[in-house]
Amino acid sequence: MRVAAVFLLVLLAGCATAPEPAAPARRNADTLNARGAELHRAGDLNGAARLFEQAQVQSQAIEYEDGIAQSLLNLARTRHAQGQAGEADAVLAKMLDGVPLAYIPARRAEALAQRTVLALARGDQPAATRWHEEARQACGKDCALQATLLNLGARIALERGDAPDARRQAQTALPQHRAAHNRIETANALRLIGAAALAQGDRQAATRALEEALAIDKALAHSNKICQDLVLLGHAADSPERRGYWQRALQVAGAAGMRRQQAELQARLDSLPSSPSTTSP
């Protein structure tokens, strides 16, 4: 009897200290998501989308909730990066409006934040405000997405013309992003601070924030963000320097195959007064 009791205690202790490893199907889904994220960072958006779709199917087959959520969120980001905003919205709808599953609050908040980004991209301010508020409610006080939601709040404030509120929210978010070593969101916060300072007529503060954002975006090799930084720096500069910033942005957009941005930048350059070097004597 005493031997059996000791054996049982040892068995229970072993179970407590050596948790069962994740099932192979879960590991496979996680691996597909990780490989897809690598392809996305490398610029292979089609390849990334295929892997995220495979991860979603594998996760769905075993009702692996976090795998499903991660796959759909990754796929929505990829579709948006491919310029397929409608497809991205449809992917998010599977998570937010489809069959209810036990997603953790942070995943739901992340999906709502992505919906906010899509609404801002199409200029739907009321929808962006609504989804942003729902994301904040889903996130709660201790959610890791808090600082990102502050950045989104700053974007919404800029869209409605409230530069002081935009600057306040972005400045609140900035140290949180730095502490988390999140360079992408750090650059986003700096860009928002720069845009808000520019709207307030504070060109010196705008230039400081935007130059730091540009340095980060160049290190991360984010062409679209580099163009945004250079355009805003052009607005913060005097007329002769403005042309130089916008010409740099045009070169980046052209080399990156960003045709819409290329056309917009060319229109900006065409709107500038002719420089002395291009005028006839």
mmCIF file of C-alpha atoms in Angstrom:
data_model
loop_
_atom_site.group_PDB
_atom_site.id
_atom_site.type_symbol
_atom_site.label_atom_id
_atom_site.label_comp_id
_atom_site.label_asym_id
_atom_site.label_seq_id
_atom_site.Cartn_x
_atom_site.Cartn_y
_atom_site.Cartn_z
ATOM 1 C CA MET A 1 0.000 0.000 0.000
ATOM 2 C CA ARG A 2 2.800 2.395 0.982
ATOM 3 C CA VAL A 3 4.740 1.534 -2.210
ATOM 4 C CA ALA A 4 1.648 2.184 -4.335
ATOM 5 C CA ALA A 5 1.125 5.547 -2.667
ATOM 6 C CA VAL A 6 4.731 6.564 -3.297
ATOM 7 C CA PHE A 7 4.469 5.434 -6.926
ATOM 8 C CA LEU A 8 1.307 7.532 -7.370
ATOM 9 C CA LEU A 9 2.986 10.618 -5.890
ATOM 10 C CA VAL A 10 5.978 10.182 -8.212
ATOM 11 C CA LEU A 11 3.667 9.774 -11.200
ATOM 12 C CA LEU A 12 1.715 12.909 -10.321
ATOM 13 C CA ALA A 13 4.918 14.849 -9.730
ATOM 14 C CA GLY A 14 6.171 13.766 -13.136
ATOM 15 C CA CYS A 15 2.983 14.985 -14.772
ATOM 16 C CA ALA A 16 3.304 18.349 -13.065
ATOM 17 C CA THR A 17 6.903 18.969 -14.106
ATOM 18 C CA ALA A 18 6.745 17.578 -17.655
ATOM 19 C CA PRO A 19 3.684 18.966 -19.465
ATOM 20 C CA GLU A 20 2.509 17.128 -22.536
ATOM 21 C CA PRO A 21 4.009 18.615 -25.717
ATOM 22 C CA ALA A 22 1.755 20.233 -28.295
ATOM 23 C CA ALA A 23 0.138 17.828 -30.730
ATOM 24 C CA PRO A 24 1.917 17.505 -34.108
ATOM 25 C CA ALA A 25 -1.055 19.033 -35.955
ATOM 26 C CA ARG A 26 -0.830 22.157 -33.799
ATOM 27 C CA ARG A 27 2.909 22.375 -34.294
ATOM 28 C CA ASN A 28 2.441 22.041 -38.053
ATOM 29 C CA ALA A 29 -0.074 24.910 -38.093
ATOM 30 C CA ASP A 30 2.250 27.082 -36.010
ATOM 31 C CA THR A 31 5.150 26.253 -38.337
ATOM 32 C CA LEU A 32 3.114 27.202 -41.403
ATOM 33 C CA ASN A 33 2.226 30.543 -39.807
ATOM 34 C CA ALA A 34 5.867 31.182 -38.903
ATOM 35 C CA ARG A 35 7.064 30.328 -42.434
ATOM 36 C CA GLY A 36 4.334 32.509 -43.920
ATOM 37 C CA ALA A 37 5.438 35.426 -41.745
ATOM 38 C CA GLU A 38 9.009 34.984 -43.018
ATOM 39 C CA LEU A 39 7.810 35.071 -46.630
ATOM 40 C CA HIS A 40 5.710 38.167 -45.906
ATOM 41 C CA ARG A 41 8.743 39.967 -44.467
ATOM 42 C CA ALA A 42 10.748 38.904 -47.527
ATOM 43 C CA GLY A 43 8.114 40.392 -49.844
ATOM 44 C CA ASP A 44 6.707 37.098 -51.182
ATOM 45 C CA LEU A 45 3.080 37.957 -50.451
ATOM 46 C CA ASN A 46 1.591 35.254 -52.682
ATOM 47 C CA GLY A 47 3.680 32.556 -51.026
ATOM 48 C CA ALA A 48 2.825 33.911 -47.586
ATOM 49 C CA ALA A 49 -0.897 33.888 -48.358
ATOM 50 C CA ARG A 50 -0.757 30.244 -49.461
ATOM 51 C CA LEU A 51 0.920 29.179 -46.220
ATOM 52 C CA PHE A 52 -1.515 31.169 -44.067
ATOM 53 C CA GLU A 53 -4.441 29.536 -45.878
ATOM 54 C CA GLN A 54 -2.928 26.092 -45.263
ATOM 55 C CA ALA A 55 -2.386 26.956 -41.588
ATOM 56 C CA GLN A 56 -6.001 28.057 -41.257
ATOM 57 C CA VAL A 57 -7.314 24.808 -42.778
ATOM 58 C CA GLN A 58 -5.088 22.665 -40.546
ATOM 59 C CA SER A 59 -6.091 24.660 -37.462
ATOM 60 C CA GLN A 60 -9.772 24.447 -38.380
ATOM 61 C CA ALA A 61 -9.532 20.654 -38.777
ATOM 62 C CA ILE A 62 -8.686 20.329 -35.067
ATOM 63 C CA GLU A 63 -10.520 23.488 -33.896
ATOM 64 C CA TYR A 64 -7.255 25.002 -32.706
ATOM 65 C CA GLU A 65 -8.679 28.422 -31.868
ATOM 66 C CA ASP A 66 -5.448 30.378 -31.537
ATOM 67 C CA GLY A 67 -4.078 28.801 -34.712
ATOM 68 C CA ILE A 68 -7.246 29.780 -36.589
ATOM 69 C CA ALA A 69 -7.043 33.333 -35.240
ATOM 70 C CA GLN A 70 -3.353 33.718 -36.040
ATOM 71 C CA SER A 71 -3.819 32.356 -39.565
ATOM 72 C CA LEU A 72 -6.750 34.659 -40.339
ATOM 73 C CA LEU A 73 -5.033 37.724 -38.908
ATOM 74 C CA ASN A 74 -1.883 36.995 -40.914
ATOM 75 C CA LEU A 75 -3.874 36.370 -44.078
ATOM 76 C CA ALA A 76 -5.845 39.605 -43.637
ATOM 77 C CA ARG A 77 -2.603 41.598 -43.288
ATOM 78 C CA THR A 78 -1.227 39.940 -46.390
ATOM 79 C CA ARG A 79 -4.348 40.601 -48.472
ATOM 80 C CA HIS A 80 -4.237 44.244 -47.385
ATOM 81 C CA ALA A 81 -0.546 44.443 -48.363
ATOM 82 C CA GLN A 82 -1.508 42.984 -51.758
ATOM 83 C CA GLY A 83 -3.990 45.821 -52.241
ATOM 84 C CA GLN A 84 -6.976 43.503 -51.764
ATOM 85 C CA ALA A 85 -8.803 45.411 -49.032
ATOM 86 C CA GLY A 86 -12.126 43.700 -49.728
ATOM 87 C CA GLU A 87 -10.528 40.271 -49.375
ATOM 88 C CA ALA A 88 -8.835 41.360 -46.150
ATOM 89 C CA ASP A 89 -12.178 42.508 -44.734
ATOM 90 C CA ALA A 90 -13.794 39.189 -45.729
ATOM 91 C CA VAL A 91 -11.018 37.263 -43.948
ATOM 92 C CA LEU A 92 -11.554 39.270 -40.759
ATOM 93 C CA ALA A 93 -15.299 38.677 -41.020
ATOM 94 C CA LYS A 94 -14.676 34.925 -40.712
ATOM 95 C CA MET A 95 -13.165 35.584 -37.315
ATOM 96 C CA LEU A 96 -15.376 38.382 -36.034
ATOM 97 C CA ASP A 97 -18.746 37.571 -37.605
ATOM 98 C CA GLY A 98 -18.537 33.823 -38.291
ATOM 99 C CA VAL A 99 -19.065 30.818 -36.047
ATOM 100 C CA PRO A 100 -18.158 31.991 -32.510
ATOM 101 C CA LEU A 101 -15.031 30.327 -31.138
ATOM 102 C CA ALA A 102 -13.144 30.804 -27.885
ATOM 103 C CA TYR A 103 -10.606 33.322 -29.165
ATOM 104 C CA ILE A 104 -8.581 35.054 -26.464
ATOM 105 C CA PRO A 105 -9.556 38.759 -26.057
ATOM 106 C CA ALA A 106 -6.212 39.975 -27.425
ATOM 107 C CA ARG A 107 -6.805 38.153 -30.741
ATOM 108 C CA ARG A 108 -10.271 39.655 -31.089
ATOM 109 C CA ALA A 109 -8.831 43.090 -30.287
ATOM 110 C CA GLU A 110 -6.178 42.554 -32.962
ATOM 111 C CA ALA A 111 -8.830 41.674 -35.546
ATOM 112 C CA LEU A 112 -10.855 44.770 -34.644
ATOM 113 C CA ALA A 113 -7.701 46.886 -34.888
ATOM 114 C CA GLN A 114 -7.124 45.542 -38.399
ATOM 115 C CA ARG A 115 -10.711 46.426 -39.289
ATOM 116 C CA THR A 116 -9.967 49.930 -38.035
ATOM 117 C CA VAL A 117 -6.941 50.162 -40.346
ATOM 118 C CA LEU A 118 -9.030 49.030 -43.330
ATOM 119 C CA ALA A 119 -11.749 51.573 -42.534
ATOM 120 C CA LEU A 120 -9.157 54.360 -42.298
ATOM 121 C CA ALA A 121 -7.646 53.282 -45.622
ATOM 122 C CA ARG A 122 -10.983 53.670 -47.393
ATOM 123 C CA GLY A 123 -11.766 56.952 -45.597
ATOM 124 C CA ASP A 124 -14.649 55.604 -43.517
ATOM 125 C CA GLN A 125 -14.115 57.652 -40.358
ATOM 126 C CA PRO A 126 -17.321 56.560 -38.531
ATOM 127 C CA ALA A 127 -16.522 52.864 -39.069
ATOM 128 C CA ALA A 128 -12.907 53.393 -37.996
ATOM 129 C CA THR A 129 -14.054 55.095 -34.801
ATOM 130 C CA ARG A 130 -16.541 52.297 -34.065
ATOM 131 C CA TRP A 131 -14.093 49.447 -34.659
ATOM 132 C CA HIS A 132 -11.390 51.239 -32.689
ATOM 133 C CA GLU A 133 -13.673 51.616 -29.671
ATOM 134 C CA GLU A 134 -14.650 47.938 -29.878
ATOM 135 C CA ALA A 135 -10.956 47.009 -30.064
ATOM 136 C CA ARG A 136 -10.242 49.069 -26.937
ATOM 137 C CA GLN A 137 -13.068 47.354 -25.087
ATOM 138 C CA ALA A 138 -11.910 43.895 -26.189
ATOM 139 C CA CYS A 139 -8.318 44.694 -25.250
ATOM 140 C CA GLY A 140 -8.877 45.737 -21.634
ATOM 141 C CA LYS A 141 -6.329 47.387 -19.352
ATOM 142 C CA ASP A 142 -3.520 44.835 -19.436
ATOM 143 C CA CYS A 143 -3.641 44.015 -23.148
ATOM 144 C CA ALA A 144 -0.337 44.094 -25.048
ATOM 145 C CA LEU A 145 -2.103 45.922 -27.886
ATOM 146 C CA GLN A 146 -2.758 49.088 -25.837
ATOM 147 C CA ALA A 147 0.063 51.136 -27.361
ATOM 148 C CA THR A 148 -0.874 50.073 -30.898
ATOM 149 C CA LEU A 149 -4.446 51.180 -30.228
ATOM 150 C CA LEU A 150 -3.097 54.558 -29.087
ATOM 151 C CA ASN A 151 -1.361 54.876 -32.475
ATOM 152 C CA LEU A 152 -4.655 54.055 -34.204
ATOM 153 C CA GLY A 153 -6.453 56.569 -32.018
ATOM 154 C CA ALA A 154 -3.897 59.175 -33.085
ATOM 155 C CA ARG A 155 -4.565 58.368 -36.749
ATOM 156 C CA ILE A 156 -8.298 58.738 -36.218
ATOM 157 C CA ALA A 157 -7.757 62.065 -34.408
ATOM 158 C CA LEU A 158 -5.631 63.327 -37.321
ATOM 159 C CA GLU A 159 -8.362 62.345 -39.779
ATOM 160 C CA ARG A 160 -10.943 64.372 -37.874
ATOM 161 C CA GLY A 161 -8.551 67.350 -37.685
ATOM 162 C CA ASP A 162 -7.711 67.108 -33.977
ATOM 163 C CA ALA A 163 -3.929 67.479 -34.124
ATOM 164 C CA PRO A 164 -3.427 68.106 -30.361
ATOM 165 C CA ASP A 165 -5.225 64.852 -29.457
ATOM 166 C CA ALA A 166 -3.335 62.952 -32.163
ATOM 167 C CA ARG A 167 -0.013 64.229 -30.869
ATOM 168 C CA ARG A 168 -0.947 63.424 -27.257
ATOM 169 C CA GLN A 169 -1.932 59.827 -28.047
ATOM 170 C CA ALA A 170 1.134 59.170 -30.208
ATOM 171 C CA GLN A 171 3.452 60.662 -27.580
ATOM 172 C CA THR A 172 1.829 58.454 -24.935
ATOM 173 C CA ALA A 173 2.327 55.382 -27.137
ATOM 174 C CA LEU A 174 5.951 56.138 -28.117
ATOM 175 C CA PRO A 175 7.745 55.190 -24.859
ATOM 176 C CA GLN A 176 5.653 52.012 -24.620
ATOM 177 C CA HIS A 177 6.752 50.960 -28.103
ATOM 178 C CA ARG A 178 10.375 51.778 -27.299
ATOM 179 C CA ALA A 179 10.207 49.728 -24.090
ATOM 180 C CA ALA A 180 8.764 46.780 -26.035
ATOM 181 C CA HIS A 181 11.489 47.160 -28.711
ATOM 182 C CA ASN A 182 8.735 47.329 -31.327
ATOM 183 C CA ARG A 183 10.473 49.279 -34.078
ATOM 184 C CA ILE A 184 7.538 49.166 -36.493
ATOM 185 C CA GLU A 185 5.129 50.790 -34.060
ATOM 186 C CA THR A 186 7.852 53.127 -32.777
ATOM 187 C CA ALA A 187 8.260 54.472 -36.306
ATOM 188 C CA ASN A 188 4.475 54.706 -36.682
ATOM 189 C CA ALA A 189 4.212 56.747 -33.473
ATOM 190 C CA LEU A 190 7.039 59.047 -34.571
ATOM 191 C CA ARG A 191 5.403 59.557 -37.962
ATOM 192 C CA LEU A 192 2.102 60.423 -36.277
ATOM 193 C CA ILE A 193 3.858 62.856 -33.929
ATOM 194 C CA GLY A 194 5.513 64.448 -36.942
ATOM 195 C CA ALA A 195 2.250 64.743 -38.874
ATOM 196 C CA ALA A 196 0.439 66.204 -35.869
ATOM 197 C CA ALA A 197 3.263 68.675 -35.143
ATOM 198 C CA LEU A 198 3.190 69.694 -38.798
ATOM 199 C CA ALA A 199 -0.559 70.320 -38.587
ATOM 200 C CA GLN A 200 0.121 72.524 -35.543
ATOM 201 C CA GLY A 201 2.755 74.506 -37.425
ATOM 202 C CA ASP A 202 5.642 73.095 -35.368
ATOM 203 C CA ARG A 203 7.956 72.251 -38.252
ATOM 204 C CA GLN A 204 11.054 71.822 -36.104
ATOM 205 C CA ALA A 205 9.457 69.142 -33.887
ATOM 206 C CA ALA A 206 7.926 67.515 -36.962
ATOM 207 C CA THR A 207 11.316 67.256 -38.664
ATOM 208 C CA ARG A 208 12.957 65.693 -35.592
ATOM 209 C CA ALA A 209 10.270 63.022 -35.265
ATOM 210 C CA LEU A 210 10.114 62.293 -38.995
ATOM 211 C CA GLU A 211 13.881 61.978 -39.410
ATOM 212 C CA GLU A 212 13.930 59.351 -36.642
ATOM 213 C CA ALA A 213 10.962 57.548 -38.211
ATOM 214 C CA LEU A 214 12.743 57.562 -41.579
ATOM 215 C CA ALA A 215 15.907 56.061 -40.088
ATOM 216 C CA ILE A 216 13.899 53.208 -38.561
ATOM 217 C CA ASP A 217 11.857 52.578 -41.708
ATOM 218 C CA LYS A 218 15.008 52.469 -43.824
ATOM 219 C CA ALA A 219 16.549 49.953 -41.419
ATOM 220 C CA LEU A 220 13.370 47.867 -41.670
ATOM 221 C CA ALA A 221 13.276 48.288 -45.485
ATOM 222 C CA HIS A 222 9.618 49.401 -45.554
ATOM 223 C CA SER A 223 9.299 51.227 -48.875
ATOM 224 C CA ASN A 224 5.762 52.506 -48.329
ATOM 225 C CA LYS A 225 6.629 53.960 -44.914
ATOM 226 C CA ILE A 226 9.835 55.502 -46.290
ATOM 227 C CA CYS A 227 7.737 57.305 -48.908
ATOM 228 C CA GLN A 228 5.333 58.567 -46.234
ATOM 229 C CA ASP A 229 8.228 59.881 -44.132
ATOM 230 C CA LEU A 230 9.807 61.663 -47.091
ATOM 231 C CA VAL A 231 6.524 63.250 -48.167
ATOM 232 C CA LEU A 232 5.926 64.599 -44.657
ATOM 233 C CA LEU A 233 9.531 65.804 -44.383
ATOM 234 C CA GLY A 234 8.942 67.659 -47.642
ATOM 235 C CA HIS A 235 5.944 69.407 -46.109
ATOM 236 C CA ALA A 236 8.079 70.352 -43.096
ATOM 237 C CA ALA A 237 10.893 71.727 -45.288
ATOM 238 C CA ASP A 238 11.285 75.018 -47.090
ATOM 239 C CA SER A 239 10.384 75.047 -50.774
ATOM 240 C CA PRO A 240 13.842 74.309 -52.253
ATOM 241 C CA GLU A 241 14.360 71.292 -49.953
ATOM 242 C CA ARG A 242 10.799 70.073 -50.420
ATOM 243 C CA ARG A 243 11.463 69.112 -54.026
ATOM 244 C CA GLY A 244 14.461 67.030 -52.966
ATOM 245 C CA TYR A 245 12.475 65.046 -50.399
ATOM 246 C CA TRP A 246 9.677 64.374 -52.857
ATOM 247 C CA GLN A 247 12.100 63.381 -55.621
ATOM 248 C CA ARG A 248 13.637 60.855 -53.226
ATOM 249 C CA ALA A 249 10.178 59.509 -52.415
ATOM 250 C CA LEU A 250 9.399 59.244 -56.139
ATOM 251 C CA GLN A 251 12.555 57.204 -56.730
ATOM 252 C CA VAL A 252 11.679 54.821 -53.876
ATOM 253 C CA ALA A 253 8.112 54.387 -55.122
ATOM 254 C CA GLY A 254 9.301 53.746 -58.679
ATOM 255 C CA ALA A 255 11.899 51.170 -57.648
ATOM 256 C CA ALA A 256 9.378 49.430 -55.348
ATOM 257 C CA GLY A 257 6.730 49.237 -58.091
ATOM 258 C CA MET A 258 4.291 51.411 -56.130
ATOM 259 C CA ARG A 259 2.476 52.865 -59.134
ATOM 260 C CA ARG A 260 -0.314 54.698 -57.323
ATOM 261 C CA GLN A 261 2.131 56.415 -54.961
ATOM 262 C CA GLN A 262 4.391 57.156 -57.921
ATOM 263 C CA ALA A 263 1.575 58.987 -59.719
ATOM 264 C CA GLU A 264 0.652 60.928 -56.572
ATOM 265 C CA LEU A 265 4.260 61.956 -55.967
ATOM 266 C CA GLN A 266 4.713 63.056 -59.552
ATOM 267 C CA ALA A 267 1.597 65.209 -59.193
ATOM 268 C CA ARG A 268 3.039 66.752 -56.022
ATOM 269 C CA LEU A 269 6.287 67.562 -57.817
ATOM 270 C CA ASP A 270 4.429 69.018 -60.799
ATOM 271 C CA SER A 271 2.524 71.319 -58.439
ATOM 272 C CA LEU A 272 5.754 72.909 -57.158
ATOM 273 C CA PRO A 273 7.099 76.093 -58.749
ATOM 274 C CA SER A 274 9.855 75.398 -61.244
ATOM 275 C CA SER A 275 13.301 75.442 -59.676
ATOM 276 C CA PRO A 276 15.772 78.058 -61.008
ATOM 277 C CA SER A 277 17.850 75.326 -62.672
ATOM 278 C CA THR A 278 14.903 74.226 -64.800
ATOM 279 C CA THR A 279 13.763 77.656 -65.963
ATOM 280 C CA SER A 280 14.902 79.142 -69.261
ATOM 281 C CA PRO A 281 17.153 82.243 -69.198
#
